Amino acid sequence: MTLRHIGGEMAGWSDATPAGGQAYGYLIEALRPLVPAGARVLVAGPHTPALIAALPGNAKITCLVRGELDADALIDHDVTILCGSLAKLTDQFDVIVALDGVARLSAVEGPQYDWAESVQALHRALLPGGALLLSVENELGVHKLVDRTTVTSAHTDADWRPVGEYDDKPGTPARLRDRLTADGLTVTWLGTAWPLPSAPTFVADESALRHGPAGALAAAASGAAGVAYAGRRVLSDPRRLSSAAIRAGLGAELAPAWVVLAFRGAAGPVRLPPAVLGAGPLPELPPGRLLEELLIGACLRHDLPEVRRLLTAWVAEQPTTTADNVLVDGAAFAVLDDTRPGVEAAVAVRRFAAMLLAGGYEQPWPAAGDTESLTRVLLAAAGLPTGTVAADDVPLPAPDSVREHEERVRRLEEQLTDAAVRIRHVESELVSRDRELRRARLQIDMFSGKAGYRITRLGARAARKAVRLLKNR
């Protein structure tokens, strides 16, 4: 271990949420053919120890961080540590890994490099024929579109330059490729990272995302977003936005981040996989569309025959798989991710019912306003027993979405307005029927000759007689 202060180091500073995750780890391991024994590798920016450990042990690894606390945390690793600003970097390397991007490579004191200047500095640090694995955050990515905070205001001490979408980063994959090519780099692979730039769990090549099975790829991105955003407060559900973007052919433009493998000179002998899910390449995906989306669409159209067809086929073909893990292609029902644990059919139906209500979707049974009643309706439509609603202790992997909350509030207001109209109608009906009941009782008393009616009649006669006497006087 060697620790060198190169200038611009930040005392008492540590960058939060370093780049990490199994998907990034797999991409780093895929670079092993480019890292022979004794090759010099630079890990630029904050990365988790697991990513650093994924590099070959026989390489000469150097880590560049700006915070002294981050540098101290790397002392126990067999690496060379450079603490300071990117502007002070003078060494050259065979491979540079910058999966955290370049935003956290400049120190608070010293030159404040923008994106283009930072990439050019990394380019200068590459030896001829060297490789650069770079992550670029998309300021118009799904993760930004659902974020409740503005990117142009400081929210932490690290945001001393909150330029956000006013930065000079390229805004599309095509522009990113052109910018790197103009700087003298040869781009051989460009991937889209989902659902968070700092720790993606799904990475798909731009070409695969555009021309691959859109339904399956959209389902993979939606599932990754559901896990990452579970319980988090957002403007809108990122699962719906991610899935819709990929199906519409805009997945590459709205991806949270792009990951680029580029070379200074000719391309190297490395070919990254078309898609990565978790810690390995994504297996060949079957065609079709997610069952959950098809069921939602049928509910929105109030297409009850289609709802029944999908539900009955689901419980017949894949009864232990949840609706967000089944791909439908005509009459074929295939499992998207067979590593997810199976559940009972009634539990799977209950989870779909909970998702339908939590998302504020229109559905054909407005009276079924809670999970238990809607689950019974769906179980009946699927041909399953409805006596006891299956319990489910697993929390719904859904974000705390403001838009969905507003939709549910709007529906509740509509229900309350409708209930108020019904109450007023019932009250008027009660008053009218009460009058009719009183008249009916009076008639019954008259015809039955009850004592009370006779006394009332005698009193009326006496009153009329008294009035006549008074008039004759």
GROMACS .gro file of C-alpha atoms in nm, residues 34-329:
model
  296
   34LEU     CA    1  -0.708  -0.620  -2.109
   35VAL     CA    2  -0.524  -0.646  -1.778
   36PRO     CA    3  -0.219  -0.871  -1.810
   37ALA     CA    4   0.025  -0.918  -1.526
   38GLY     CA    5   0.182  -0.590  -1.425
   39ALA     CA    6  -0.072  -0.374  -1.612
   40ARG     CA    7  -0.144  -0.038  -1.455
   41VAL     CA    8  -0.510   0.019  -1.364
   42LEU     CA    9  -0.661   0.341  -1.231
   43VAL     CA   10  -0.989   0.337  -1.039
   44ALA     CA   11  -1.099   0.701  -1.059
   45GLY     CA   12  -1.349   0.820  -0.804
   46PRO     CA   13  -1.527   0.650  -0.512
   47HIS     CA   14  -1.593   0.280  -0.577
   48THR     CA   15  -1.693   0.007  -0.334
   49PRO     CA   16  -1.422  -0.235  -0.220
   50ALA     CA   17  -1.604  -0.515  -0.402
   51LEU     CA   18  -1.547  -0.342  -0.738
   52ILE     CA   19  -1.180  -0.288  -0.662
   53ALA     CA   20  -1.148  -0.654  -0.562
   54ALA     CA   21  -1.298  -0.759  -0.898
   55LEU     CA   22  -0.982  -0.638  -1.075
   56PRO     CA   23  -0.705  -0.894  -1.137
   57GLY     CA   24  -0.477  -0.934  -0.840
   58ASN     CA   25  -0.162  -0.935  -1.053
   59ALA     CA   26  -0.229  -0.583  -1.182
   60LYS     CA   27  -0.087  -0.264  -1.036
   61ILE     CA   28  -0.403  -0.096  -0.909
   62THR     CA   29  -0.419   0.274  -0.825
   63CYS     CA   30  -0.721   0.444  -0.666
   64LEU     CA   31  -0.781   0.817  -0.709
   65VAL     CA   32  -1.007   0.977  -0.445
   66ARG     CA   33  -1.039   1.337  -0.335
   67GLY     CA   34  -1.138   1.280   0.028
   68GLU     CA   35  -0.882   1.190   0.292
   69LEU     CA   36  -1.133   0.972   0.478
   70ASP     CA   37  -1.188   0.767   0.161
   71ALA     CA   38  -0.813   0.737   0.118
   72ASP     CA   39  -0.771   0.616   0.476
   73ALA     CA   40  -1.043   0.354   0.420
   74LEU     CA   41  -0.836   0.204   0.135
   75ILE     CA   42  -0.519   0.165   0.340
   76ASP     CA   43  -0.588  -0.203   0.415
   77HIS     CA   44  -0.613  -0.285   0.042
   78ASP     CA   45  -0.312  -0.378  -0.168
   79VAL     CA   46  -0.343  -0.071  -0.392
   80THR     CA   47  -0.168   0.258  -0.452
   81ILE     CA   48  -0.379   0.548  -0.326
   82LEU     CA   49  -0.373   0.893  -0.485
   83CYS     CA   50  -0.554   1.148  -0.274
   84GLY     CA   51  -0.633   1.470  -0.451
   85SER     CA   52  -0.790   1.629  -0.756
   86LEU     CA   53  -0.801   1.497  -1.111
   87ALA     CA   54  -0.629   1.817  -1.222
   88LYS     CA   55  -0.314   1.702  -1.035
   89LEU     CA   56  -0.299   1.357  -1.198
   90THR     CA   57   0.020   1.309  -1.401
   91ASP     CA   58   0.058   0.929  -1.424
   92GLN     CA   59  -0.058   0.716  -1.716
   93PHE     CA   60  -0.238   0.381  -1.707
   94ASP     CA   61  -0.333   0.086  -1.928
   95VAL     CA   62  -0.693   0.074  -1.801
   96ILE     CA   63  -0.903   0.341  -1.631
   97VAL     CA   64  -1.227   0.252  -1.452
   98ALA     CA   65  -1.457   0.549  -1.378
   99LEU     CA   66  -1.795   0.391  -1.304
  100ASP     CA   67  -1.878   0.674  -1.064
  101GLY     CA   68  -1.854   0.921  -1.350
  102VAL     CA   69  -1.636   1.230  -1.339
  103ALA     CA   70  -1.844   1.467  -1.125
  104ARG     CA   71  -1.660   1.375  -0.804
  105LEU     CA   72  -1.304   1.393  -0.932
  106SER     CA   73  -1.252   1.769  -0.879
  107ALA     CA   74  -1.180   1.908  -0.533
  108VAL     CA   75  -1.339   2.212  -0.373
  109GLU     CA   76  -1.010   2.402  -0.400
  110GLY     CA   77  -0.858   2.400  -0.744
  111PRO     CA   78  -0.978   2.381  -1.104
  112GLN     CA   79  -1.346   2.292  -1.134
  113TYR     CA   80  -1.344   2.070  -1.442
  114ASP     CA   81  -1.669   2.027  -1.631
  115TRP     CA   82  -1.760   1.697  -1.794
  116ALA     CA   83  -1.565   1.752  -2.115
  117GLU     CA   84  -1.251   1.870  -1.935
  118SER     CA   85  -1.266   1.573  -1.696
  119VAL     CA   86  -1.295   1.322  -1.982
  120GLN     CA   87  -1.004   1.488  -2.160
  121ALA     CA   88  -0.796   1.459  -1.843
  122LEU     CA   89  -0.875   1.087  -1.823
  123HIS     CA   90  -0.789   1.057  -2.192
  124ARG     CA   91  -0.446   1.210  -2.124
  125ALA     CA   92  -0.396   0.961  -1.842
  126LEU     CA   93  -0.449   0.667  -2.081
  127LEU     CA   94  -0.151   0.500  -2.242
  128PRO     CA   95  -0.178   0.440  -2.619
  129GLY     CA   96  -0.406   0.140  -2.669
  130GLY     CA   97  -0.546   0.179  -2.318
  131ALA     CA   98  -0.909   0.118  -2.226
  132LEU     CA   99  -1.155   0.347  -2.046
  133LEU     CA  100  -1.468   0.210  -1.875
  134LEU     CA  101  -1.675   0.520  -1.805
  135SER     CA  102  -2.022   0.579  -1.661
  136VAL     CA  103  -2.213   0.892  -1.766
  137GLU     CA  104  -2.523   0.995  -1.573
  138ASN     CA  105  -2.819   1.102  -1.785
  139GLU     CA  106  -2.969   1.427  -1.655
  140LEU     CA  107  -3.298   1.337  -1.829
  141GLY     CA  108  -3.298   0.977  -1.711
  142VAL     CA  109  -3.591   0.807  -1.544
  143HIS     CA  110  -3.429   0.850  -1.201
  144LYS     CA  111  -3.423   1.228  -1.253
  145LEU     CA  112  -3.777   1.246  -1.389
  146VAL     CA  113  -3.920   1.079  -1.077
  147ASP     CA  114  -3.699   1.262  -0.827
  148ARG     CA  115  -3.880   1.513  -0.603
  149THR     CA  116  -3.573   1.735  -0.556
  150THR     CA  117  -3.432   1.977  -0.809
  151VAL     CA  118  -3.082   1.914  -0.941
  152THR     CA  119  -3.001   2.284  -0.963
  153SER     CA  120  -3.004   2.343  -0.587
  154ALA     CA  121  -2.756   2.222  -0.328
  155HIS     CA  122  -2.889   1.949  -0.101
  156THR     CA  123  -2.561   1.822   0.045
  157ASP     CA  124  -2.217   1.968   0.104
  158ALA     CA  125  -2.095   1.790  -0.208
  159ASP     CA  126  -2.326   1.999  -0.430
  160TRP     CA  127  -2.117   2.313  -0.443
  161ARG     CA  128  -2.173   2.321  -0.822
  162PRO     CA  129  -2.535   2.205  -0.871
  163VAL     CA  130  -2.554   2.266  -1.246
  164GLY     CA  131  -2.774   1.962  -1.314
  165GLU     CA  132  -2.916   1.961  -1.665
  166TYR     CA  133  -2.724   2.283  -1.738
  167ASP     CA  134  -2.401   2.085  -1.751
  168ASP     CA  135  -2.230   2.019  -2.085
  169LYS     CA  136  -2.269   1.641  -2.072
  170PRO     CA  137  -2.401   1.483  -2.392
  171GLY     CA  138  -2.773   1.418  -2.363
  172THR     CA  139  -2.810   1.113  -2.588
  173PRO     CA  140  -2.608   0.798  -2.657
  174ALA     CA  141  -2.537   0.915  -3.011
  175ARG     CA  142  -2.397   1.247  -2.889
  176LEU     CA  143  -2.193   1.069  -2.623
  177ARG     CA  144  -2.036   0.845  -2.885
  178ASP     CA  145  -1.963   1.144  -3.110
  179ARG     CA  146  -1.804   1.342  -2.827
  180LEU     CA  147  -1.574   1.057  -2.727
  181THR     CA  148  -1.483   0.990  -3.090
  182ALA     CA  149  -1.400   1.358  -3.138
  183ASP     CA  150  -1.163   1.331  -2.840
  184GLY     CA  151  -0.974   1.049  -3.010
  185LEU     CA  152  -1.137   0.753  -2.836
  186THR     CA  153  -1.276   0.444  -3.010
  187VAL     CA  154  -1.609   0.339  -2.859
  188THR     CA  155  -1.665  -0.037  -2.882
  189TRP     CA  156  -1.955  -0.082  -2.640
  190LEU     CA  157  -2.224   0.147  -2.503
  191GLY     CA  158  -2.463   0.014  -2.242
  192THR     CA  159  -2.765   0.160  -2.064
  193ALA     CA  160  -2.773   0.120  -1.685
  194TRP     CA  161  -3.092   0.076  -1.479
  195PRO     CA  162  -3.239   0.181  -1.237
  196LEU     CA  163  -2.978   0.391  -1.049
  197PRO     CA  164  -2.645   0.518  -1.187
  198SER     CA  165  -2.455   0.443  -0.867
  199ALA     CA  166  -2.559   0.076  -0.839
  200PRO     CA  167  -2.740  -0.059  -1.146
  201THR     CA  168  -2.873  -0.412  -1.145
  202PHE     CA  169  -2.964  -0.422  -1.515
  203VAL     CA  170  -2.733  -0.310  -1.796
  204ALA     CA  171  -2.834  -0.352  -2.161
  205ASP     CA  172  -2.642  -0.267  -2.474
  206GLU     CA  173  -2.797   0.023  -2.667
  207SER     CA  174  -2.853  -0.191  -2.977
  208ALA     CA  175  -3.004  -0.477  -2.774
  209LEU     CA  176  -3.236  -0.235  -2.598
  210ARG     CA  177  -3.360  -0.091  -2.927
  211HIS     CA  178  -3.391  -0.412  -3.129
  212GLY     CA  179  -3.429  -0.686  -2.868
  213PRO     CA  180  -3.753  -0.825  -2.721
  214ALA     CA  181  -3.901  -0.501  -2.593
  215GLY     CA  182  -4.153  -0.666  -2.362
  216ALA     CA  183  -3.897  -0.879  -2.180
  217LEU     CA  184  -3.639  -0.598  -2.157
  218ALA     CA  185  -3.905  -0.359  -2.028
  219ALA     CA  186  -4.004  -0.618  -1.767
  220ALA     CA  187  -3.641  -0.655  -1.655
  221ALA     CA  188  -3.597  -0.279  -1.616
  222SER     CA  189  -3.933  -0.246  -1.440
  223GLY     CA  190  -3.846  -0.523  -1.194
  224ALA     CA  191  -3.510  -0.365  -1.118
  225ALA     CA  192  -3.677  -0.029  -1.054
  226GLY     CA  193  -3.935  -0.187  -0.826
  227VAL     CA  194  -3.667  -0.332  -0.599
  228ALA     CA  195  -3.449  -0.020  -0.596
  229TYR     CA  196  -3.734   0.224  -0.529
  230ALA     CA  197  -3.940   0.015  -0.287
  231GLY     CA  198  -4.080   0.250  -0.023
  232ARG     CA  199  -3.894   0.554  -0.157
  233ARG     CA  200  -4.077   0.883  -0.200
  234VAL     CA  201  -4.089   0.978  -0.569
  235LEU     CA  202  -4.296   1.192  -0.802
  236SER     CA  203  -4.416   0.903  -1.014
  237ASP     CA  204  -4.372   0.527  -1.035
  238PRO     CA  205  -4.036   0.462  -1.210
  239ARG     CA  206  -4.146   0.110  -1.303
  240ARG     CA  207  -4.417   0.239  -1.535
  241LEU     CA  208  -4.193   0.507  -1.685
  242SER     CA  209  -3.902   0.268  -1.745
  243SER     CA  210  -4.123   0.005  -1.903
  244ALA     CA  211  -4.308   0.253  -2.124
  245ALA     CA  212  -3.982   0.414  -2.241
  246ILE     CA  213  -3.829   0.082  -2.350
  247ARG     CA  214  -4.144  -0.038  -2.524
  248ALA     CA  215  -4.170   0.296  -2.707
  249GLY     CA  216  -3.810   0.273  -2.830
  250LEU     CA  217  -3.684   0.553  -2.601
  251GLY     CA  218  -3.514   0.336  -2.342
  252ALA     CA  219  -3.162   0.439  -2.442
  253GLU     CA  220  -3.250   0.810  -2.426
  254LEU     CA  221  -3.421   0.785  -2.086
  255ALA     CA  222  -3.180   0.540  -1.920
  256PRO     CA  223  -3.044   0.667  -1.586
  257ALA     CA  224  -2.684   0.624  -1.704
  258TRP     CA  225  -2.472   0.510  -1.996
  259VAL     CA  226  -2.166   0.290  -1.958
  260VAL     CA  227  -1.900   0.319  -2.227
  261LEU     CA  228  -1.600   0.103  -2.310
  262ALA     CA  229  -1.360   0.309  -2.522
  263PHE     CA  230  -0.997   0.272  -2.631
  264ARG     CA  231  -0.723   0.520  -2.705
  265GLY     CA  232  -0.647   0.391  -3.049
  266ALA     CA  233  -0.757   0.061  -3.198
  267ALA     CA  234  -1.026  -0.146  -3.025
  268GLY     CA  235  -0.907  -0.411  -2.782
  269PRO     CA  236  -0.994  -0.783  -2.777
  270VAL     CA  237  -1.294  -0.753  -2.544
  271ARG     CA  238  -1.661  -0.798  -2.625
  272LEU     CA  239  -1.906  -0.724  -2.349
  273PRO     CA  240  -2.242  -0.910  -2.338
  274PRO     CA  241  -2.560  -0.759  -2.484
  275ALA     CA  242  -2.720  -0.740  -2.141
  276VAL     CA  243  -2.627  -0.798  -1.777
  277LEU     CA  244  -2.873  -0.876  -1.499
  278GLY     CA  245  -2.729  -0.892  -1.150
  279ALA     CA  246  -2.394  -1.066  -1.141
  280GLY     CA  247  -2.405  -1.230  -1.484
  281PRO     CA  248  -2.515  -1.199  -1.845
  282LEU     CA  249  -2.886  -1.191  -1.908
  283PRO     CA  250  -3.002  -1.522  -2.059
  284GLU     CA  251  -3.188  -1.527  -2.386
  285LEU     CA  252  -3.525  -1.369  -2.323
  286PRO     CA  253  -3.849  -1.514  -2.455
  287PRO     CA  254  -4.078  -1.294  -2.663
  288GLY     CA  255  -4.398  -1.155  -2.523
  289ARG     CA  256  -4.519  -0.891  -2.284
  290LEU     CA  257  -4.544  -0.884  -1.907
  291LEU     CA  258  -4.863  -1.042  -1.773
  292GLU     CA  259  -4.904  -0.764  -1.518
  293GLU     CA  260  -4.913  -0.502  -1.795
  294LEU     CA  261  -5.163  -0.703  -1.999
  295LEU     CA  262  -5.391  -0.743  -1.697
  296ILE     CA  263  -5.369  -0.371  -1.618
  297GLY     CA  264  -5.456  -0.285  -1.977
  298ALA     CA  265  -5.757  -0.517  -1.973
  299CYS     CA  266  -5.875  -0.363  -1.645
  300LEU     CA  267  -5.836  -0.011  -1.785
  301ARG     CA  268  -6.051  -0.107  -2.084
  302HIS     CA  269  -6.301  -0.288  -1.859
  303ASP     CA  270  -6.248  -0.590  -2.083
  304LEU     CA  271  -6.383  -0.856  -1.845
  305PRO     CA  272  -6.355  -1.150  -2.091
  306GLU     CA  273  -5.985  -1.072  -2.145
  307VAL     CA  274  -5.928  -1.037  -1.770
  308ARG     CA  275  -6.084  -1.378  -1.711
  309ARG     CA  276  -5.887  -1.534  -1.995
  310LEU     CA  277  -5.555  -1.404  -1.864
  311LEU     CA  278  -5.631  -1.498  -1.503
  312THR     CA  279  -5.745  -1.852  -1.581
  313ALA     CA  280  -5.451  -1.915  -1.814
  314TRP     CA  281  -5.213  -1.771  -1.555
  315VAL     CA  282  -5.323  -1.999  -1.272
  316ALA     CA  283  -5.324  -2.294  -1.514
  317GLU     CA  284  -4.980  -2.237  -1.671
  318GLN     CA  285  -4.773  -2.055  -1.404
  319PRO     CA  286  -4.970  -2.071  -1.078
  320THR     CA  287  -4.669  -2.015  -0.848
  321THR     CA  288  -4.525  -1.713  -1.034
  322THR     CA  289  -4.632  -1.356  -0.967
  323ALA     CA  290  -4.777  -1.147  -1.248
  324ASP     CA  291  -4.469  -0.922  -1.265
  325ASN     CA  292  -4.254  -1.226  -1.354
  326VAL     CA  293  -4.457  -1.387  -1.635
  327LEU     CA  294  -4.423  -1.310  -2.005
  328VAL     CA  295  -4.723  -1.376  -2.228
  329ASP     CA  296  -4.683  -1.449  -2.599
   0.00000   0.00000   0.00000
